[in-house]
Each structure stands twice: as C-alpha cells, then as structure tokens.
mmCIF file of C-alpha atoms and ligand atoms in Angstrom:
data_model
loop_
_atom_site.group_PDB
_atom_site.id
_atom_site.type_symbol
_atom_site.label_atom_id
_atom_site.label_comp_id
_atom_site.label_asym_id
_atom_site.label_seq_id
_atom_site.Cartn_x
_atom_site.Cartn_y
_atom_site.Cartn_z
ATOM 1 C CA MET A 160 107.763 92.681 70.534
ATOM 2 C CA LYS A 161 106.235 93.119 67.119
ATOM 3 C CA HIS A 162 103.713 90.449 67.941
ATOM 4 C CA ASN A 163 102.820 92.225 71.193
ATOM 5 C CA ALA A 164 102.308 95.540 69.464
ATOM 6 C CA GLN A 165 99.980 93.948 66.942
ATOM 7 C CA GLN A 166 98.087 92.158 69.655
ATOM 8 C CA SER A 167 97.596 95.311 71.687
ATOM 9 C CA LYS A 168 96.295 97.122 68.595
ATOM 10 C CA ASP A 169 93.816 94.353 68.011
ATOM 11 C CA ALA A 170 92.868 94.421 71.675
ATOM 12 C CA THR A 171 92.177 98.141 71.482
ATOM 13 C CA SER A 172 89.960 97.881 68.441
ATOM 14 C CA ARG A 173 88.196 94.902 69.962
ATOM 15 C CA ARG A 174 87.550 96.902 73.096
ATOM 16 C CA SER A 175 86.116 99.887 71.249
ATOM 17 C CA PHE A 176 83.956 97.487 69.242
ATOM 18 C CA LEU A 177 82.656 96.017 72.478
ATOM 19 C CA ARG A 178 82.081 99.446 73.967
ATOM 20 C CA LYS A 179 80.003 100.430 70.968
ATOM 21 C CA GLY A 180 78.108 97.149 71.058
ATOM 22 C CA LEU A 181 77.397 97.480 74.742
ATOM 23 C CA ALA A 182 76.409 101.113 74.375
ATOM 24 C CA VAL A 183 73.823 100.304 71.728
ATOM 25 C CA GLY A 184 72.035 97.455 73.405
ATOM 26 C CA GLY A 185 74.135 95.469 75.841
ATOM 27 C CA ALA A 186 76.079 92.273 75.273
ATOM 28 C CA GLY A 187 73.057 90.707 73.548
ATOM 29 C CA THR A 188 73.686 92.792 70.440
ATOM 30 C CA ILE A 189 76.974 91.008 69.801
ATOM 31 C CA GLY A 190 76.218 88.536 67.050
ATOM 32 C CA ALA A 191 76.027 84.799 67.708
ATOM 33 C CA GLY A 192 78.645 84.257 65.006
ATOM 34 C CA LEU A 193 81.092 86.482 66.841
ATOM 35 C CA LEU A 194 80.566 84.675 70.124
ATOM 36 C CA ALA A 195 81.083 81.322 68.430
ATOM 37 C CA ASN A 196 84.135 82.208 66.382
ATOM 38 C CA GLY A 197 85.794 85.074 68.178
ATOM 39 C CA PHE A 198 86.720 88.435 66.764
ATOM 40 C CA ASN A 199 89.863 89.173 64.759
ATOM 41 C CA GLY A 200 90.670 85.476 64.988
ATOM 42 C CA LEU A 201 91.053 85.623 68.759
ATOM 43 C CA PRO A 202 89.298 83.098 70.965
ATOM 44 C CA VAL A 203 85.819 83.710 72.323
ATOM 45 C CA PHE A 204 87.272 83.627 75.839
ATOM 46 C CA ALA A 205 88.677 87.121 75.321
ATOM 47 C CA GLU A 206 85.273 88.575 74.406
ATOM 48 C CA VAL A 207 83.559 87.087 77.433
ATOM 49 C CA GLY A 208 86.429 88.182 79.665
ATOM 50 C CA SER A 209 86.508 91.745 78.428
ATOM 51 C CA ALA A 210 82.839 92.130 79.247
ATOM 52 C CA SER A 211 83.434 90.783 82.744
ATOM 53 C CA LEU A 212 86.337 92.967 83.879
ATOM 54 C CA THR A 213 85.288 96.097 85.708
ATOM 55 C CA ARG A 214 86.950 99.430 85.054
ATOM 56 C CA GLY A 215 88.440 99.153 88.530
ATOM 57 C CA ASP A 216 90.042 95.788 87.804
ATOM 58 C CA VAL A 217 91.489 97.099 84.553
ATOM 59 C CA ALA A 218 92.820 100.173 86.378
ATOM 60 C CA ILE A 219 94.508 98.015 89.023
ATOM 61 C CA LEU A 220 96.085 95.715 86.443
ATOM 62 C CA ARG A 221 97.246 98.620 84.281
ATOM 63 C CA PHE A 222 98.912 100.340 87.230
ATOM 64 C CA LEU A 223 100.605 97.096 88.236
ATOM 65 C CA ALA A 224 101.783 96.600 84.644
ATOM 66 C CA ALA A 225 103.337 100.082 84.737
ATOM 67 C CA ILE A 226 105.074 99.388 88.034
ATOM 68 C CA GLU A 227 106.366 96.053 86.762
ATOM 69 C CA ILE A 228 107.750 97.786 83.652
ATOM 70 C CA ILE A 229 109.572 100.262 85.911
ATOM 71 C CA GLU A 230 110.855 97.475 88.146
ATOM 72 C CA SER A 231 112.037 95.520 85.105
ATOM 73 C CA ASP A 232 113.924 98.559 83.839
ATOM 74 C CA LEU A 233 115.778 99.154 87.092
ATOM 75 C CA TRP A 234 116.482 95.490 87.777
ATOM 76 C CA GLN A 235 117.816 95.132 84.215
ATOM 77 C CA GLN A 236 120.388 97.832 84.999
ATOM 78 C CA TYR A 237 121.434 96.039 88.181
ATOM 79 C CA ASN A 238 121.694 92.714 86.364
ATOM 80 C CA GLU A 239 123.843 94.065 83.547
ATOM 81 C CA LEU A 240 126.519 95.207 85.994
ATOM 82 C CA GLY A 241 126.093 93.015 89.068
ATOM 83 C CA GLY A 242 123.961 90.000 88.185
ATOM 84 C CA ILE A 243 124.277 87.100 85.775
ATOM 85 C CA GLN A 244 123.905 87.886 82.089
ATOM 86 C CA ASP A 245 122.478 84.856 80.311
ATOM 87 C CA SER A 246 119.682 83.745 77.998
ATOM 88 C CA GLU A 247 117.100 84.216 80.784
ATOM 89 C CA VAL A 248 118.196 87.796 81.487
ATOM 90 C CA PRO A 249 120.252 88.958 78.506
ATOM 91 C CA GLY A 250 122.081 92.262 78.197
ATOM 92 C CA GLY A 251 125.330 93.648 79.582
ATOM 93 C CA SER A 252 128.518 91.838 80.497
ATOM 94 C CA GLY A 253 129.054 92.593 84.188
ATOM 95 C CA SER A 254 131.395 94.818 86.183
ATOM 96 C CA ALA A 255 133.853 92.660 88.107
ATOM 97 C CA ALA A 256 134.561 95.212 90.856
ATOM 98 C CA TYR A 257 130.870 96.017 91.426
ATOM 99 C CA THR A 258 129.918 92.321 91.388
ATOM 100 C CA LYS A 259 132.639 91.567 93.923
ATOM 101 C CA ALA A 260 131.444 94.372 96.228
ATOM 102 C CA LEU A 261 127.861 93.092 96.010
ATOM 103 C CA GLN A 262 129.080 89.622 96.929
ATOM 104 C CA VAL A 263 130.311 90.990 100.261
ATOM 105 C CA LEU A 264 126.594 91.110 101.158
ATOM 106 C CA ASP A 265 126.154 87.465 100.085
ATOM 107 C CA GLY A 266 128.129 85.095 97.885
ATOM 108 C CA ASP A 267 124.927 84.387 95.909
ATOM 109 C CA MET A 268 124.097 88.046 95.282
ATOM 110 C CA SER A 269 124.528 87.794 91.490
ATOM 111 C CA GLN A 270 122.080 84.895 91.276
ATOM 112 C CA TYR A 271 119.501 86.712 93.405
ATOM 113 C CA ILE A 272 119.790 89.866 91.259
ATOM 114 C CA HIS A 273 119.355 87.767 88.130
ATOM 115 C CA ASP A 274 116.305 85.973 89.523
ATOM 116 C CA ASN A 275 114.627 89.151 90.791
ATOM 117 C CA THR A 276 115.140 90.684 87.339
ATOM 118 C CA GLU A 277 113.677 87.668 85.566
ATOM 119 C CA ASP A 278 110.677 87.704 87.929
ATOM 120 C CA GLU A 279 109.862 91.359 87.209
ATOM 121 C CA PHE A 280 110.036 90.784 83.455
ATOM 122 C CA SER A 281 107.673 87.831 83.855
ATOM 123 C CA HIS A 282 105.232 89.924 85.920
ATOM 124 C CA MET A 283 105.290 92.717 83.356
ATOM 125 C CA ARG A 284 104.721 90.385 80.400
ATOM 126 C CA PHE A 285 102.025 88.348 82.110
ATOM 127 C CA ILE A 286 99.913 91.280 83.301
ATOM 128 C CA ASN A 287 100.101 92.997 79.917
ATOM 129 C CA GLU A 288 99.209 89.808 78.022
ATOM 130 C CA TYR A 289 96.345 89.195 80.441
ATOM 131 C CA LEU A 290 95.033 92.725 79.910
ATOM 132 C CA ALA A 291 95.132 92.170 76.150
ATOM 133 C CA SER A 292 93.341 88.822 76.521
ATOM 134 C CA GLN A 293 90.525 90.655 78.320
ATOM 135 C CA GLY A 294 90.208 93.274 75.600
ATOM 136 C CA ALA A 295 91.859 95.912 77.769
ATOM 137 C CA GLU A 296 94.752 98.089 76.682
ATOM 138 C CA PRO A 297 98.207 96.923 77.811
ATOM 139 C CA VAL A 298 100.683 99.476 79.164
ATOM 140 C CA ASN A 299 103.657 100.559 77.067
ATOM 141 C CA LEU A 300 106.185 103.074 78.428
ATOM 142 C CA ASP A 301 108.767 102.641 75.637
ATOM 143 C CA ARG A 302 108.570 106.290 74.582
ATOM 144 C CA PHE A 303 109.982 107.238 77.997
ATOM 145 C CA ARG A 304 113.132 105.102 77.659
ATOM 146 C CA THR A 305 115.249 108.225 77.349
ATOM 147 C CA LEU A 306 117.591 108.314 80.373
ATOM 148 C CA PRO A 307 121.286 107.526 79.838
ATOM 149 C CA SER A 308 122.863 104.230 80.838
ATOM 150 C CA SER A 309 125.794 103.920 83.204
ATOM 151 C CA ARG A 310 129.070 104.449 81.310
ATOM 152 C CA ALA A 311 130.754 101.735 83.390
ATOM 153 C CA THR A 312 132.158 98.797 81.436
ATOM 154 C CA GLY A 313 129.526 96.049 81.375
ATOM 155 C CA ALA A 314 126.398 98.195 80.918
ATOM 156 C CA GLN A 315 124.483 98.282 77.659
ATOM 157 C CA GLN A 316 124.231 101.726 76.089
ATOM 158 C CA ILE A 317 120.451 102.004 75.697
ATOM 159 C CA GLY A 318 117.753 104.410 76.855
ATOM 160 C CA ARG A 319 116.412 103.792 80.366
ATOM 161 C CA LEU A 320 113.188 104.589 82.191
ATOM 162 C CA THR A 321 114.828 104.903 85.599
ATOM 163 C CA ASN A 322 117.872 106.595 87.078
ATOM 164 C CA LEU A 323 119.906 104.548 89.579
ATOM 165 C CA MET A 324 122.726 107.065 89.855
ATOM 166 C CA GLN A 325 121.200 109.793 92.076
ATOM 167 C CA LEU A 326 119.177 107.890 94.652
ATOM 168 C CA THR A 327 117.837 109.100 97.987
ATOM 169 C CA VAL A 328 116.869 105.791 99.594
ATOM 170 C CA ASP A 329 114.142 105.730 102.238
ATOM 171 C CA THR A 330 115.452 103.071 104.643
ATOM 172 C CA SER A 331 112.616 103.344 107.175
ATOM 173 C CA TRP A 332 111.210 99.997 105.955
ATOM 174 C CA TRP A 333 114.001 98.478 108.020
ATOM 175 C CA SER A 334 112.715 99.757 111.370
ATOM 176 C CA ARG A 335 109.056 99.526 110.271
ATOM 177 C CA TYR A 336 109.248 95.727 110.049
ATOM 178 C CA ARG A 337 111.141 95.554 113.360
ATOM 179 C CA SER A 338 108.700 97.645 115.402
ATOM 180 C CA ARG A 339 106.292 95.844 117.757
ATOM 181 C CA THR A 340 104.291 98.967 118.633
ATOM 182 C CA ARG A 341 103.856 100.962 115.447
ATOM 183 C CA ASN A 342 102.028 100.612 112.111
ATOM 184 C CA PRO A 343 102.073 103.162 109.254
ATOM 185 C CA ASP A 344 98.335 102.562 108.714
ATOM 186 C CA LEU A 345 97.771 103.909 112.238
ATOM 187 C CA GLY A 346 99.768 107.043 111.456
ATOM 188 C CA ASP A 347 103.087 105.936 112.939
ATOM 189 C CA THR A 348 106.483 106.926 111.533
ATOM 190 C CA PHE A 349 109.766 105.046 111.614
ATOM 191 C CA PRO A 350 113.450 105.907 111.992
ATOM 192 C CA GLN A 351 115.913 105.486 109.129
ATOM 193 C CA ALA A 352 118.330 102.563 109.248
ATOM 194 C CA ILE A 353 120.886 104.485 107.161
ATOM 195 C CA PRO A 354 120.175 108.160 107.894
ATOM 196 C CA SER A 355 122.736 109.569 105.469
ATOM 197 C CA LEU A 356 121.389 107.440 102.593
ATOM 198 C CA SER A 357 117.931 108.953 103.128
ATOM 199 C CA THR A 358 119.249 112.452 102.383
ATOM 200 C CA GLY A 359 121.553 113.469 99.545
ATOM 201 C CA LYS A 360 121.959 111.697 96.200
ATOM 202 C CA PHE A 361 123.998 108.517 95.794
ATOM 203 C CA PRO A 362 124.677 106.041 92.994
ATOM 204 C CA ALA A 363 123.508 102.430 93.408
ATOM 205 C CA ILE A 364 125.435 101.346 90.308
ATOM 206 C CA PRO A 365 128.858 102.599 89.201
ATOM 207 C CA ARG A 366 128.290 105.631 86.960
ATOM 208 C CA ASN A 367 131.533 104.943 85.102
ATOM 209 C CA ASP A 368 134.770 102.985 85.677
ATOM 210 C CA GLY A 369 136.039 105.847 87.856
ATOM 211 C CA ASP A 370 133.513 104.693 90.474
ATOM 212 C CA LEU A 371 135.218 101.289 90.821
ATOM 213 C CA THR A 372 137.824 102.704 93.238
ATOM 214 C CA PRO A 373 138.669 103.366 96.042
ATOM 215 C CA ALA A 374 137.466 100.180 97.748
ATOM 216 C CA ASN A 375 135.144 101.875 100.249
ATOM 217 C CA HIS A 376 133.527 103.889 97.428
ATOM 218 C CA ILE A 377 132.515 100.893 95.298
ATOM 219 C CA GLN A 378 131.495 99.072 98.490
ATOM 220 C CA ALA A 379 129.279 102.035 99.461
ATOM 221 C CA ILE A 380 127.679 101.839 95.985
ATOM 222 C CA ALA A 381 127.026 98.109 96.516
ATOM 223 C CA ASN A 382 125.679 98.798 100.027
ATOM 224 C CA THR A 383 123.364 101.459 98.557
ATOM 225 C CA ALA A 384 122.095 98.894 96.044
ATOM 226 C CA GLY A 385 121.577 96.411 98.881
ATOM 227 C CA PHE A 386 119.290 98.802 100.760
ATOM 228 C CA HIS A 387 117.634 99.954 97.539
ATOM 229 C CA PHE A 388 116.687 96.369 96.685
ATOM 230 C CA GLY A 389 114.829 96.172 100.016
ATOM 231 C CA PHE A 390 113.143 99.535 99.426
ATOM 232 C CA ILE A 391 111.836 98.528 95.995
ATOM 233 C CA GLU A 392 110.589 95.094 96.960
ATOM 234 C CA GLN A 393 108.931 96.118 100.233
ATOM 235 C CA GLY A 394 106.984 98.553 98.037
ATOM 236 C CA GLY A 395 105.621 95.681 95.942
ATOM 237 C CA THR A 396 105.055 93.698 99.132
ATOM 238 C CA SER A 397 102.555 96.352 100.315
ATOM 239 C CA LEU A 398 101.200 97.382 96.912
ATOM 240 C CA TYR A 399 99.676 94.028 95.915
ATOM 241 C CA PRO A 400 97.673 93.317 99.106
ATOM 242 C CA THR A 401 96.597 96.962 99.226
ATOM 243 C CA LEU A 402 95.222 96.962 95.673
ATOM 244 C CA ALA A 403 93.798 93.427 96.016
ATOM 245 C CA GLN A 404 91.169 94.827 98.382
ATOM 246 C CA GLY A 405 89.691 96.830 95.486
ATOM 247 C CA VAL A 406 89.531 93.908 93.005
ATOM 248 C CA THR A 407 86.134 92.574 91.884
ATOM 249 C CA ASN A 408 86.868 89.613 89.594
ATOM 250 C CA LEU A 409 88.110 86.426 91.300
ATOM 251 C CA GLU A 410 90.597 85.644 88.560
ATOM 252 C CA VAL A 411 92.110 89.120 88.832
ATOM 253 C CA LEU A 412 92.249 88.637 92.605
ATOM 254 C CA ARG A 413 94.050 85.335 92.009
ATOM 255 C CA ILE A 414 96.617 87.136 89.868
ATOM 256 C CA LEU A 415 97.308 89.716 92.570
ATOM 257 C CA LEU A 416 97.419 87.088 95.322
ATOM 258 C CA SER A 417 99.799 84.944 93.271
ATOM 259 C CA ILE A 418 102.237 87.652 92.149
ATOM 260 C CA GLY A 419 102.207 89.798 95.310
ATOM 261 C CA PRO A 420 103.826 87.261 97.647
ATOM 262 C CA THR A 421 106.737 86.800 95.209
ATOM 263 C CA GLU A 422 107.542 90.469 95.870
ATOM 264 C CA THR A 423 107.544 89.537 99.555
ATOM 265 C CA GLN A 424 109.931 86.660 98.880
ATOM 266 C CA HIS A 425 112.238 89.151 97.181
ATOM 267 C CA PHE A 426 111.900 91.571 100.088
ATOM 268 C CA GLN A 427 112.679 88.915 102.658
ATOM 269 C CA THR A 428 115.846 87.985 100.804
ATOM 270 C CA TRP A 429 116.979 91.586 100.408
ATOM 271 C CA GLN A 430 116.272 92.450 104.005
ATOM 272 C CA ASP A 431 118.619 89.638 105.033
ATOM 273 C CA LYS A 432 121.356 90.702 102.608
ATOM 274 C CA ALA A 433 121.167 94.418 103.486
ATOM 275 C CA GLY A 434 122.008 93.461 107.061
ATOM 276 C CA ASN A 435 125.366 92.185 105.795
ATOM 277 C CA ALA A 436 126.372 95.562 104.310
ATOM 278 C CA PRO A 437 129.658 96.405 106.040
ATOM 279 C CA ALA A 438 129.852 99.525 108.200
ATOM 280 C CA LEU A 439 131.933 102.156 106.382
ATOM 281 C CA THR A 440 132.233 105.752 105.294
ATOM 282 C CA ASP A 441 132.542 106.529 101.583
ATOM 283 C CA PRO A 442 135.698 108.686 101.381
ATOM 284 C CA THR A 443 134.449 110.460 98.240
ATOM 285 C CA ASN A 444 131.113 111.767 99.533
ATOM 286 C CA GLY A 445 130.842 111.058 103.272
ATOM 287 C CA LEU A 446 128.003 108.507 102.976
ATOM 288 C CA VAL A 447 127.958 106.524 106.238
ATOM 289 C CA PHE A 448 126.793 102.953 106.725
ATOM 290 C CA PRO A 449 126.645 102.481 110.505
ATOM 291 C CA ASN A 450 126.925 99.258 112.483
ATOM 292 C CA LEU A 451 123.227 98.490 112.921
ATOM 293 C CA ASN A 452 123.935 96.120 115.810
ATOM 294 C CA ALA A 453 125.698 98.747 117.937
ATOM 295 C CA SER A 454 124.557 101.862 119.813
ATOM 296 C CA PRO A 455 122.914 104.241 118.956
ATOM 297 C CA PHE A 456 121.382 101.622 116.630
ATOM 298 C CA GLY A 457 120.915 97.993 117.698
ATOM 299 C CA GLY A 458 117.995 96.587 119.687
ATOM 300 C CA GLU A 459 114.703 95.524 118.159
ATOM 301 C CA ASP A 460 114.441 98.478 115.768
ATOM 302 C CA PHE A 461 117.759 97.789 114.039
ATOM 303 C CA GLN A 462 119.237 94.373 114.945
ATOM 304 C CA THR A 463 120.287 92.797 111.637
ATOM 305 C CA ASN A 464 119.098 89.226 112.228
ATOM 306 C CA LEU A 465 115.472 90.263 112.853
ATOM 307 C CA ILE A 466 114.591 89.629 109.220
ATOM 308 C CA MET A 467 111.125 88.242 109.872
ATOM 309 C CA PRO A 468 108.361 90.757 110.637
ATOM 310 C CA GLU A 469 107.958 91.525 114.321
ATOM 311 C CA PRO A 470 104.298 91.265 115.391
ATOM 312 C CA THR A 471 102.765 94.733 115.618
ATOM 313 C CA VAL A 472 99.453 96.555 116.017
ATOM 314 C CA PHE A 473 96.960 96.013 113.187
ATOM 315 C CA LEU A 474 93.553 97.586 112.429
ATOM 316 C CA SER A 475 93.196 98.856 115.993
ATOM 317 C CA ARG A 476 95.478 99.061 119.007
ATOM 318 C CA LYS A 477 92.836 97.141 120.985
ATOM 319 C CA PHE A 478 93.720 93.865 119.210
ATOM 320 C CA PRO A 479 96.715 91.706 120.120
ATOM 321 C CA THR A 480 99.816 92.358 118.026
ATOM 322 C CA VAL A 481 100.161 90.241 114.895
ATOM 323 C CA SER A 482 102.861 89.534 112.304
ATOM 324 C CA ILE A 483 101.694 91.250 109.104
ATOM 325 C CA ILE A 484 102.658 93.063 105.930
ATOM 326 C CA ARG A 485 102.514 96.814 106.585
ATOM 327 C CA PRO A 486 101.107 99.128 105.271
ATOM 328 C CA THR A 487 98.025 97.685 103.520
ATOM 329 C CA GLU A 488 95.382 100.382 103.895
ATOM 330 C CA ILE A 489 93.572 101.291 100.653
ATOM 331 C CA GLY A 490 94.828 104.664 99.507
ATOM 332 C CA GLY A 491 97.319 104.675 102.369
ATOM 333 C CA SER A 492 101.101 104.748 102.262
ATOM 334 C CA GLY A 493 101.127 101.379 100.449
ATOM 335 C CA GLY A 494 98.680 102.393 97.721
ATOM 336 C CA ALA A 495 99.289 103.270 94.079
ATOM 337 C CA VAL A 496 99.591 107.049 94.448
ATOM 338 C CA ALA A 497 101.896 106.584 97.446
ATOM 339 C CA THR A 498 104.032 104.179 95.406
ATOM 340 C CA VAL A 499 104.526 106.730 92.620
ATOM 341 C CA ARG A 500 105.328 109.363 95.226
ATOM 342 C CA ALA A 501 107.849 107.074 96.953
ATOM 343 C CA PHE A 502 109.530 106.081 93.667
ATOM 344 C CA THR A 503 109.772 109.760 92.709
ATOM 345 C CA ALA A 504 111.250 110.756 96.092
ATOM 346 C CA ASP A 505 113.704 107.882 95.627
ATOM 347 C CA GLY A 506 115.183 109.743 92.630
ATOM 348 C CA LEU A 507 114.280 107.022 90.122
ATOM 349 C CA PHE A 508 112.800 109.565 87.703
ATOM 350 C CA ILE A 509 115.438 112.312 87.922
ATOM 351 C CA GLY A 510 115.857 113.547 84.350
ATOM 352 C CA GLN A 511 112.577 112.022 83.174
ATOM 353 C CA SER A 512 109.885 114.010 81.384
ATOM 354 C CA ARG A 513 106.954 115.356 83.388
ATOM 355 C CA GLU A 514 104.751 113.404 81.012
ATOM 356 C CA LEU A 515 105.890 110.074 82.474
ATOM 357 C CA LEU A 516 104.968 111.242 85.956
ATOM 358 C CA ALA A 517 101.610 112.452 84.656
ATOM 359 C CA VAL A 518 100.959 109.053 83.040
ATOM 360 C CA LEU A 519 101.952 107.165 86.200
ATOM 361 C CA SER A 520 99.955 109.470 88.447
ATOM 362 C CA GLY A 521 96.877 109.093 86.258
ATOM 363 C CA LEU A 522 97.135 105.300 86.379
ATOM 364 C CA ALA A 523 97.722 105.435 90.148
ATOM 365 C CA VAL A 524 94.699 107.607 90.912
ATOM 366 C CA GLN A 525 92.462 105.229 88.951
ATOM 367 C CA ALA A 526 93.923 102.155 90.657
ATOM 368 C CA ASP A 527 93.452 103.632 94.137
ATOM 369 C CA ALA A 528 89.870 104.561 93.236
ATOM 370 C CA ALA A 529 88.933 100.958 92.319
ATOM 371 C CA ARG A 530 86.381 99.360 94.645
ATOM 372 C CA ARG A 531 84.927 95.860 94.771
ATOM 373 C CA GLY A 532 81.627 95.241 93.035
HETATM 374 FE FE1 LIG B 781 107.127 92.388 90.283
#
C-alpha cells in the first residue's frame, strides 16, 4: 500500500508537469531527454500514454475504480463471514451458521463468494495501477472507511465503506432478464421477484451472533445475500457496456470489454443460486421469500431455471427480439449516475458521510459525460 501511495503521488506530479508542458507549447516542449529516459524514473510509456488518454477516458476509469473499491469492500465483508478466508482473500474467520445457510443455495457458495471477492480486488487494483501508469490520478476512498463491522464472530473489526446490515434490495433484475417484451432502455419497468425485500431494511450478513438463530432468520439473511449478489453484479454487467460506448482509446476500450463480461459471469452464477433460496418467512421481521415457481409468481417472469437472458426488444420495437444485456443506454438506468443512485437506494451507504456521496456523484457525472473522440 505504501508503494501505491508513493506511485500515485508521483503520478499526480507527473500529470501536473505534463499539463504545464502542454499548456505552454504542446507535447513538443517536453525535452528529448525526458522522452528517452522517463520522468521520476518511470518508463517513457507512461508519458506517452498520459498524453493520449482523453479526459473522458480518465473519468470513466476513475468512476470504475471507485465502483470496484466499493464492490471490494462489500464482497470482503461477505467473504469474512460466508466465504473462504485464505491467502488469496485474507481477513475474517467465517461464521459456521451463516456459511451453512448460504450453502443451502449451493454447496459451492463459499468458493463462489471467495472468487467474486478476489475478482473485485483485482479489478480495483488493475484500474488504479493503469490510471497511474497513464499519469492520471488513481482513486482512493480510504478516508471513508468509517462504518462499523458486523459484531458476529468471524468478522474483522475494521472500518468499512459499505453497510450490509440495512439493505433494501431491488430484485427487479430478476424479472427484467426474464421478460421477452420489455427493456428498461425503452422506458419499461419490471416487477419485484421478492417484493418484501424491496421495501424495509434487512441484513445480508449476521449483525451479531444473535442473528444466527432461529433457523429461518439466518436462512432469510443468507437468502437476502443471495439476491443481493445478483443485484450488485447485474449492475456491473450493465455499467461496463454502457460506459464503453463513451471510451475513445482502444486500450481503454479493451480494458472495459475484458473486465465487464467477468461481472456478467458473476451475475449469471448468482442468478442461478438466488433461484435456490428456499421459500420462507423470517419469524423475527416478517420478510417473505415466496416460491417463485408457483402462482402468483411462476411463468416466464419468475421461473427459477430461466437463468439465461430471454430475448427481448432492443433499440426499437420494430426489430426482432434479441438476447442482450439490459440496460445499456448511455446515461440511462445502467449508467454511472444511475449506479450511484441504485447503490444508495440499496442502503449500502447508510451511515456514510455526505462527502462520500458527493465524491461518487462527481465521478459519476463526469463518467456519464464522456464521449468518444
Ligand atoms: Fe468488478
């Protein structure tokens, strides 16, 4: 971490140097010696790259870095209690009762949680290091790691960016990917798979060891996590292709096109596992998980084995239906501002300072404003 901090400081000073150089007389004023040997001991590649990235590309990468930091923070909390704690994803020691309840959704749940967590950390580190390599400022949200950890046995006691203990989970992604006639980019709306989870506030991790019983309470917490995993990763699934349309540089486009589909792989997995969440009512708070294969649910909008996207309308209702990621409209419900809004409505930032939301919103507005060329 120390190394990163130093590197980002160097990157910042290098950037302001370049700005000044460019302001005075364009790239030609940068000395031949600098181009040959690099600046601050860094390779020449970085200098060339920093001149080639547009403000829009930097804005897109910086917003994605912020989102990956947030994802890493929340996935870390899930992994500490319900994943696999090892050298790849260190921290925490697991909660046996929570892990067991998650495994009702799939026997491999702990491995999937671990791997999703590792992926988000890798996305966060890569995008920030790439920004620094291009002379752009990486994103650091460490000063906002102020929220309390779960008090359940197995969680580390450290400051967090996100709150997983008062979630209001939008589960309309479930019916959105099952609809053959509607698309959010065409103004359509979608019913909730778990209506009572989309109102009220529910924990997705045990808040303390008191949450480990009764059985239907800890299972409801695991079910909530199962649907929350899908909510988070369908967000990334739309965010990357949406922002990719505003990218100018081919290498930056390659980054978005290479990371984005891994979010979709996560989403596909979580959509399958959420369908295994057992129907139940939490006796402590009345949260209901219905049988999605039975009336009034069931059918194409809810049937649990329809985990691949149903073909739907795209661009215009005059075209034949097509199997697609949805939404993907620039500035639409899959854009950067919409992502911050959705994460906020999810309850992830309950207890956070307004400053964090201001920082995220500022990054989001700039990312949505990016245009090719
Ligand atoms: Fe990610």
